Amino acid sequence: QVQLQESGPGLVKPSQTLSLTCTVSGGSISSGDYYWSWIRQPPGKGLEWIGYIYYSGSTYYNPSLKSRVTISVDTSKNQFSLKLSSVTAADTAVYYCARAALTADLDYWGQGTLVTVSS
Amino acid sequence: SYVLTQPPSVSVAPGQTARITCGGNNIGSKSVHWYQQKPGQAPVLVVYDDSDRPSGIPERFSGSNSGNTATLTISRVEAGDEADYYCQVWDSSSDPVVFGGGTKLTVL
């Protein structure tokens, strides 16, 4: 059974960089059959796709966030990471990592982690 | 960018059938996925590739997709089906992953 777990600071100051890591267990990031994704959900609002990465390092980002987002992968640790720069209060959200199959269906999700942007 | 439109809310009595729509330009040509999200929980995939069900998802959940509308149908609705439902597509031409705004299903 594949499991994903997000980790990182729950509080980030405005203008700083949000950094989160997703650790995958029960399956290998290097399997090649999946994209590894980040999605966020502001409190009381809907889901927003941030981007995803293939094990080779190829990335695809939401155009609305592309200038501020970097997703990377560490296959040796079976982890992938998210960096979002120049954050504002509008970036306050629950951040989820998830596994996406080839038609981008997100079949396994982490439990989510709330990141609050506040001074 | 590609836009998916869902009704904000749908209400249904227990035992009846709920239908949640997802509208998009020529959505019938894309693969549509549906997620159920209960309060405080991560979303769960309930239908993928228009009409397939992941293992463990009851047969009461089904999907269809044609023209400009995809539909998630929940038969014999139970109180435990009360949740937010999101549609999602993969659109290789622009944003690879797009979500609808979500529909709150209320079981009366």
mmCIF file of N, CA and C in Angstrom, chain B residues 3-75:
data_model
loop_
_atom_site.group_PDB
_atom_site.id
_atom_site.type_symbol
_atom_site.label_atom_id
_atom_site.label_comp_id
_atom_site.label_asym_id
_atom_site.label_seq_id
_atom_site.Cartn_x
_atom_site.Cartn_y
_atom_site.Cartn_z
ATOM 1 N N VAL B 3 -11.499 25.531 -18.282
ATOM 2 C CA VAL B 3 -12.359 25.783 -17.127
ATOM 3 C C VAL B 3 -13.376 24.661 -16.973
ATOM 4 N N LEU B 4 -13.521 24.168 -15.750
ATOM 5 C CA LEU B 4 -14.526 23.166 -15.403
ATOM 6 C C LEU B 4 -15.553 23.801 -14.482
ATOM 7 N N THR B 5 -16.842 23.608 -14.801
ATOM 8 C CA THR B 5 -17.915 24.234 -14.039
ATOM 9 C C THR B 5 -18.777 23.178 -13.363
ATOM 10 N N GLN B 6 -18.875 23.278 -12.041
ATOM 11 C CA GLN B 6 -19.727 22.381 -11.254
ATOM 12 C C GLN B 6 -20.772 23.200 -10.517
ATOM 13 N N PRO B 7 -21.963 22.622 -10.265
ATOM 14 C CA PRO B 7 -22.945 23.307 -9.418
ATOM 15 C C PRO B 7 -22.419 23.357 -7.989
ATOM 16 N N PRO B 8 -22.626 24.466 -7.292
ATOM 17 C CA PRO B 8 -22.104 24.565 -5.915
ATOM 18 C C PRO B 8 -22.689 23.529 -4.968
ATOM 19 N N SER B 9 -23.939 23.168 -5.183
ATOM 20 C CA SER B 9 -24.566 22.236 -4.255
ATOM 21 C C SER B 9 -25.592 21.362 -4.957
ATOM 22 N N VAL B 10 -25.734 20.164 -4.411
ATOM 23 C CA VAL B 10 -26.763 19.208 -4.845
ATOM 24 C C VAL B 10 -27.325 18.569 -3.584
ATOM 25 N N SER B 11 -28.648 18.441 -3.529
ATOM 26 C CA SER B 11 -29.297 17.813 -2.380
ATOM 27 C C SER B 11 -30.105 16.612 -2.844
ATOM 28 N N VAL B 12 -30.105 15.572 -2.029
ATOM 29 C CA VAL B 12 -30.818 14.358 -2.392
ATOM 30 C C VAL B 12 -31.247 13.627 -1.125
ATOM 31 N N ALA B 13 -32.380 12.950 -1.191
ATOM 32 C CA ALA B 13 -32.860 12.164 -0.052
ATOM 33 C C ALA B 13 -32.157 10.812 -0.030
ATOM 34 N N PRO B 14 -32.013 10.227 1.139
ATOM 35 C CA PRO B 14 -31.402 8.888 1.228
ATOM 36 C C PRO B 14 -32.145 7.890 0.349
ATOM 37 N N GLY B 15 -31.365 7.031 -0.323
ATOM 38 C CA GLY B 15 -31.952 6.018 -1.186
ATOM 39 C C GLY B 15 -32.200 6.477 -2.605
ATOM 40 N N GLN B 16 -32.138 7.786 -2.824
ATOM 41 C CA GLN B 16 -32.336 8.321 -4.175
ATOM 42 C C GLN B 16 -30.999 8.383 -4.913
ATOM 43 N N THR B 17 -31.077 8.897 -6.147
ATOM 44 C CA THR B 17 -29.891 9.005 -6.995
ATOM 45 C C THR B 17 -29.425 10.451 -7.095
ATOM 46 N N ALA B 18 -28.136 10.666 -6.857
ATOM 47 C CA ALA B 18 -27.553 11.999 -6.996
ATOM 48 C C ALA B 18 -26.740 12.057 -8.283
ATOM 49 N N ARG B 19 -26.905 13.140 -9.006
ATOM 50 C CA ARG B 19 -26.124 13.369 -10.214
ATOM 51 C C ARG B 19 -25.403 14.710 -10.103
ATOM 52 N N ILE B 20 -24.089 14.672 -10.207
ATOM 53 C CA ILE B 20 -23.262 15.870 -10.109
ATOM 54 C C ILE B 20 -22.591 16.081 -11.463
ATOM 55 N N THR B 21 -22.810 17.253 -12.039
ATOM 56 C CA THR B 21 -22.289 17.525 -13.374
ATOM 57 C C THR B 21 -20.994 18.322 -13.336
ATOM 58 N N CYS B 22 -20.261 18.206 -14.416
ATOM 59 C CA CYS B 22 -18.990 18.920 -14.592
ATOM 60 C C CYS B 22 -18.942 19.358 -16.050
ATOM 61 N N GLY B 23 -19.041 20.643 -16.273
ATOM 62 C CA GLY B 23 -19.096 21.169 -17.632
ATOM 63 C C GLY B 23 -17.771 21.733 -18.098
ATOM 64 N N GLY B 24 -17.433 21.447 -19.341
ATOM 65 C CA GLY B 24 -16.212 21.985 -19.935
ATOM 66 C C GLY B 24 -16.277 21.858 -21.442
ATOM 67 N N ASN B 25 -15.575 22.724 -22.131
ATOM 68 C CA ASN B 25 -15.577 22.726 -23.590
ATOM 69 C C ASN B 25 -15.034 21.403 -24.132
ATOM 70 N N ASN B 26 -15.919 20.666 -24.825
ATOM 71 C CA ASN B 26 -15.529 19.376 -25.420
ATOM 72 C C ASN B 26 -14.895 18.436 -24.392
ATOM 73 N N ILE B 27 -15.449 18.442 -23.181
ATOM 74 C CA ILE B 27 -14.888 17.602 -22.118
ATOM 75 C C ILE B 27 -14.954 16.125 -22.474
ATOM 76 N N GLY B 28 -15.881 15.771 -23.371
ATOM 77 C CA GLY B 28 -16.009 14.382 -23.791
ATOM 78 C C GLY B 28 -14.753 13.818 -24.427
ATOM 79 N N SER B 29 -13.845 14.701 -24.867
ATOM 80 C CA SER B 29 -12.611 14.242 -25.495
ATOM 81 C C SER B 29 -11.470 14.063 -24.477
ATOM 82 N N LYS B 30 -11.768 14.328 -23.224
ATOM 83 C CA LYS B 30 -10.731 14.245 -22.186
ATOM 84 C C LYS B 30 -11.069 13.167 -21.164
ATOM 85 N N SER B 31 -10.055 12.752 -20.402
ATOM 86 C CA SER B 31 -10.283 11.829 -19.294
ATOM 87 C C SER B 31 -10.691 12.622 -18.057
ATOM 88 N N VAL B 32 -11.815 12.234 -17.464
ATOM 89 C CA VAL B 32 -12.341 12.931 -16.299
ATOM 90 C C VAL B 32 -12.234 12.038 -15.067
ATOM 91 N N HIS B 33 -11.805 12.657 -13.984
ATOM 92 C CA HIS B 33 -11.673 11.941 -12.719
ATOM 93 C C HIS B 33 -12.518 12.658 -11.668
ATOM 94 N N TRP B 34 -13.004 11.896 -10.679
ATOM 95 C CA TRP B 34 -13.845 12.454 -9.631
ATOM 96 C C TRP B 34 -13.291 12.091 -8.255
ATOM 97 N N TYR B 35 -13.377 13.064 -7.336
ATOM 98 C CA TYR B 35 -12.884 12.882 -5.983
ATOM 99 C C TYR B 35 -13.978 13.216 -4.974
ATOM 100 N N GLN B 36 -13.968 12.473 -3.878
ATOM 101 C CA GLN B 36 -14.837 12.750 -2.746
ATOM 102 C C GLN B 36 -13.972 13.275 -1.609
ATOM 103 N N GLN B 37 -14.399 14.379 -1.001
ATOM 104 C CA GLN B 37 -13.651 14.920 0.135
ATOM 105 C C GLN B 37 -14.596 15.198 1.287
ATOM 106 N N LYS B 38 -14.347 14.518 2.414
ATOM 107 C CA LYS B 38 -15.103 14.757 3.619
ATOM 108 C C LYS B 38 -14.347 15.761 4.486
ATOM 109 N N PRO B 39 -15.052 16.454 5.372
ATOM 110 C CA PRO B 39 -14.411 17.506 6.169
ATOM 111 C C PRO B 39 -13.179 17.019 6.917
ATOM 112 N N GLY B 40 -12.105 17.776 6.787
ATOM 113 C CA GLY B 40 -10.882 17.460 7.497
ATOM 114 C C GLY B 40 -10.077 16.309 6.926
ATOM 115 N N GLN B 41 -10.497 15.788 5.768
ATOM 116 C CA GLN B 41 -9.810 14.648 5.171
ATOM 117 C C GLN B 41 -9.266 15.001 3.792
ATOM 118 N N ALA B 42 -8.301 14.212 3.362
ATOM 119 C CA ALA B 42 -7.792 14.360 2.001
ATOM 120 C C ALA B 42 -8.817 13.822 1.004
ATOM 121 N N PRO B 43 -8.802 14.334 -0.221
ATOM 122 C CA PRO B 43 -9.698 13.792 -1.246
ATOM 123 C C PRO B 43 -9.416 12.317 -1.518
ATOM 124 N N VAL B 44 -10.463 11.629 -1.949
ATOM 125 C CA VAL B 44 -10.368 10.211 -2.321
ATOM 126 C C VAL B 44 -10.868 10.055 -3.752
ATOM 127 N N LEU B 45 -10.103 9.385 -4.575
ATOM 128 C CA LEU B 45 -10.501 9.129 -5.964
ATOM 129 C C LEU B 45 -11.655 8.133 -5.972
ATOM 130 N N VAL B 46 -12.781 8.496 -6.583
ATOM 131 C CA VAL B 46 -13.930 7.580 -6.629
ATOM 132 C C VAL B 46 -14.236 7.100 -8.051
ATOM 133 N N VAL B 47 -13.862 7.884 -9.048
ATOM 134 C CA VAL B 47 -14.022 7.468 -10.444
ATOM 135 C C VAL B 47 -12.836 8.047 -11.227
ATOM 136 N N TYR B 48 -12.245 7.230 -12.104
ATOM 137 C CA TYR B 48 -11.165 7.714 -12.953
ATOM 138 C C TYR B 48 -11.419 7.315 -14.403
ATOM 139 N N ASP B 49 -10.783 8.037 -15.297
ATOM 140 C CA ASP B 49 -10.943 7.788 -16.737
ATOM 141 C C ASP B 49 -12.419 7.684 -17.115
ATOM 142 N N ASP B 50 -13.164 8.656 -16.714
ATOM 143 C CA ASP B 50 -14.596 8.832 -17.013
ATOM 144 C C ASP B 50 -15.517 7.910 -16.210
ATOM 145 N N SER B 51 -15.198 6.609 -16.159
ATOM 146 C CA SER B 51 -16.200 5.675 -15.628
ATOM 147 C C SER B 51 -15.616 4.477 -14.874
ATOM 148 N N ASP B 52 -14.311 4.448 -14.665
ATOM 149 C CA ASP B 52 -13.712 3.320 -13.937
ATOM 150 C C ASP B 52 -13.679 3.619 -12.445
ATOM 151 N N ARG B 53 -13.813 2.565 -11.660
ATOM 152 C CA ARG B 53 -13.785 2.712 -10.201
ATOM 153 C C ARG B 53 -12.527 2.086 -9.626
ATOM 154 N N PRO B 54 -11.835 2.817 -8.740
ATOM 155 C CA PRO B 54 -10.705 2.192 -8.030
ATOM 156 C C PRO B 54 -11.226 1.059 -7.145
ATOM 157 N N SER B 55 -10.338 0.142 -6.801
ATOM 158 C CA SER B 55 -10.753 -0.932 -5.911
ATOM 159 C C SER B 55 -11.198 -0.353 -4.573
ATOM 160 N N GLY B 56 -12.267 -0.920 -4.041
ATOM 161 C CA GLY B 56 -12.772 -0.465 -2.761
ATOM 162 C C GLY B 56 -13.870 0.577 -2.856
ATOM 163 N N ILE B 57 -14.091 1.123 -4.038
ATOM 164 C CA ILE B 57 -15.164 2.102 -4.227
ATOM 165 C C ILE B 57 -16.444 1.355 -4.608
ATOM 166 N N PRO B 58 -17.538 1.619 -3.889
ATOM 167 C CA PRO B 58 -18.785 0.891 -4.171
ATOM 168 C C PRO B 58 -19.281 1.088 -5.598
ATOM 169 N N GLU B 59 -19.982 0.070 -6.100
ATOM 170 C CA GLU B 59 -20.557 0.141 -7.449
ATOM 171 C C GLU B 59 -21.611 1.238 -7.566
ATOM 172 N N ARG B 60 -22.075 1.756 -6.429
ATOM 173 C CA ARG B 60 -23.061 2.836 -6.452
ATOM 174 C C ARG B 60 -22.501 4.102 -7.118
ATOM 175 N N PHE B 61 -21.179 4.197 -7.181
ATOM 176 C CA PHE B 61 -20.534 5.356 -7.808
ATOM 177 C C PHE B 61 -20.231 5.016 -9.267
ATOM 178 N N SER B 62 -20.729 5.850 -10.176
ATOM 179 C CA SER B 62 -20.463 5.633 -11.584
ATOM 180 C C SER B 62 -20.275 6.974 -12.285
ATOM 181 N N GLY B 63 -19.664 6.930 -13.454
ATOM 182 C CA GLY B 63 -19.411 8.158 -14.178
ATOM 183 C C GLY B 63 -19.684 8.003 -15.655
ATOM 184 N N SER B 64 -19.954 9.143 -16.291
ATOM 185 C CA SER B 64 -20.133 9.180 -17.734
ATOM 186 C C SER B 64 -19.575 10.499 -18.247
ATOM 187 N N ASN B 65 -19.296 10.532 -19.550
ATOM 188 C CA ASN B 65 -18.684 11.731 -20.115
ATOM 189 C C ASN B 65 -18.982 11.795 -21.605
ATOM 190 N N SER B 66 -19.621 12.886 -22.025
ATOM 191 C CA SER B 66 -19.949 13.052 -23.432
ATOM 192 C C SER B 66 -20.161 14.534 -23.728
ATOM 193 N N GLY B 67 -19.767 14.934 -24.925
ATOM 194 C CA GLY B 67 -20.010 16.314 -25.329
ATOM 195 C C GLY B 67 -19.322 17.314 -24.422
ATOM 196 N N ASN B 68 -20.103 18.184 -23.823
ATOM 197 C CA ASN B 68 -19.571 19.219 -22.944
ATOM 198 C C ASN B 68 -19.844 18.971 -21.468
ATOM 199 N N THR B 69 -20.320 17.759 -21.140
ATOM 200 C CA THR B 69 -20.678 17.475 -19.742
ATOM 201 C C THR B 69 -20.251 16.075 -19.311
ATOM 202 N N ALA B 70 -19.599 16.041 -18.164
ATOM 203 C CA ALA B 70 -19.315 14.770 -17.479
ATOM 204 C C ALA B 70 -20.217 14.710 -16.243
ATOM 205 N N THR B 71 -20.597 13.497 -15.867
ATOM 206 C CA THR B 71 -21.524 13.331 -14.748
ATOM 207 C C THR B 71 -21.058 12.229 -13.822
ATOM 208 N N LEU B 72 -21.080 12.534 -12.533
ATOM 209 C CA LEU B 72 -20.877 11.535 -11.488
ATOM 210 C C LEU B 72 -22.261 11.177 -10.954
ATOM 211 N N THR B 73 -22.573 9.895 -10.964
ATOM 212 C CA THR B 73 -23.867 9.424 -10.469
ATOM 213 C C THR B 73 -23.640 8.567 -9.234
ATOM 214 N N ILE B 74 -24.374 8.880 -8.190
ATOM 215 C CA ILE B 74 -24.314 8.099 -6.961
ATOM 216 C C ILE B 74 -25.702 7.517 -6.733
ATOM 217 N N SER B 75 -25.797 6.208 -6.840
ATOM 218 C CA SER B 75 -27.082 5.531 -6.678
ATOM 219 C C SER B 75 -27.296 5.162 -5.214
#
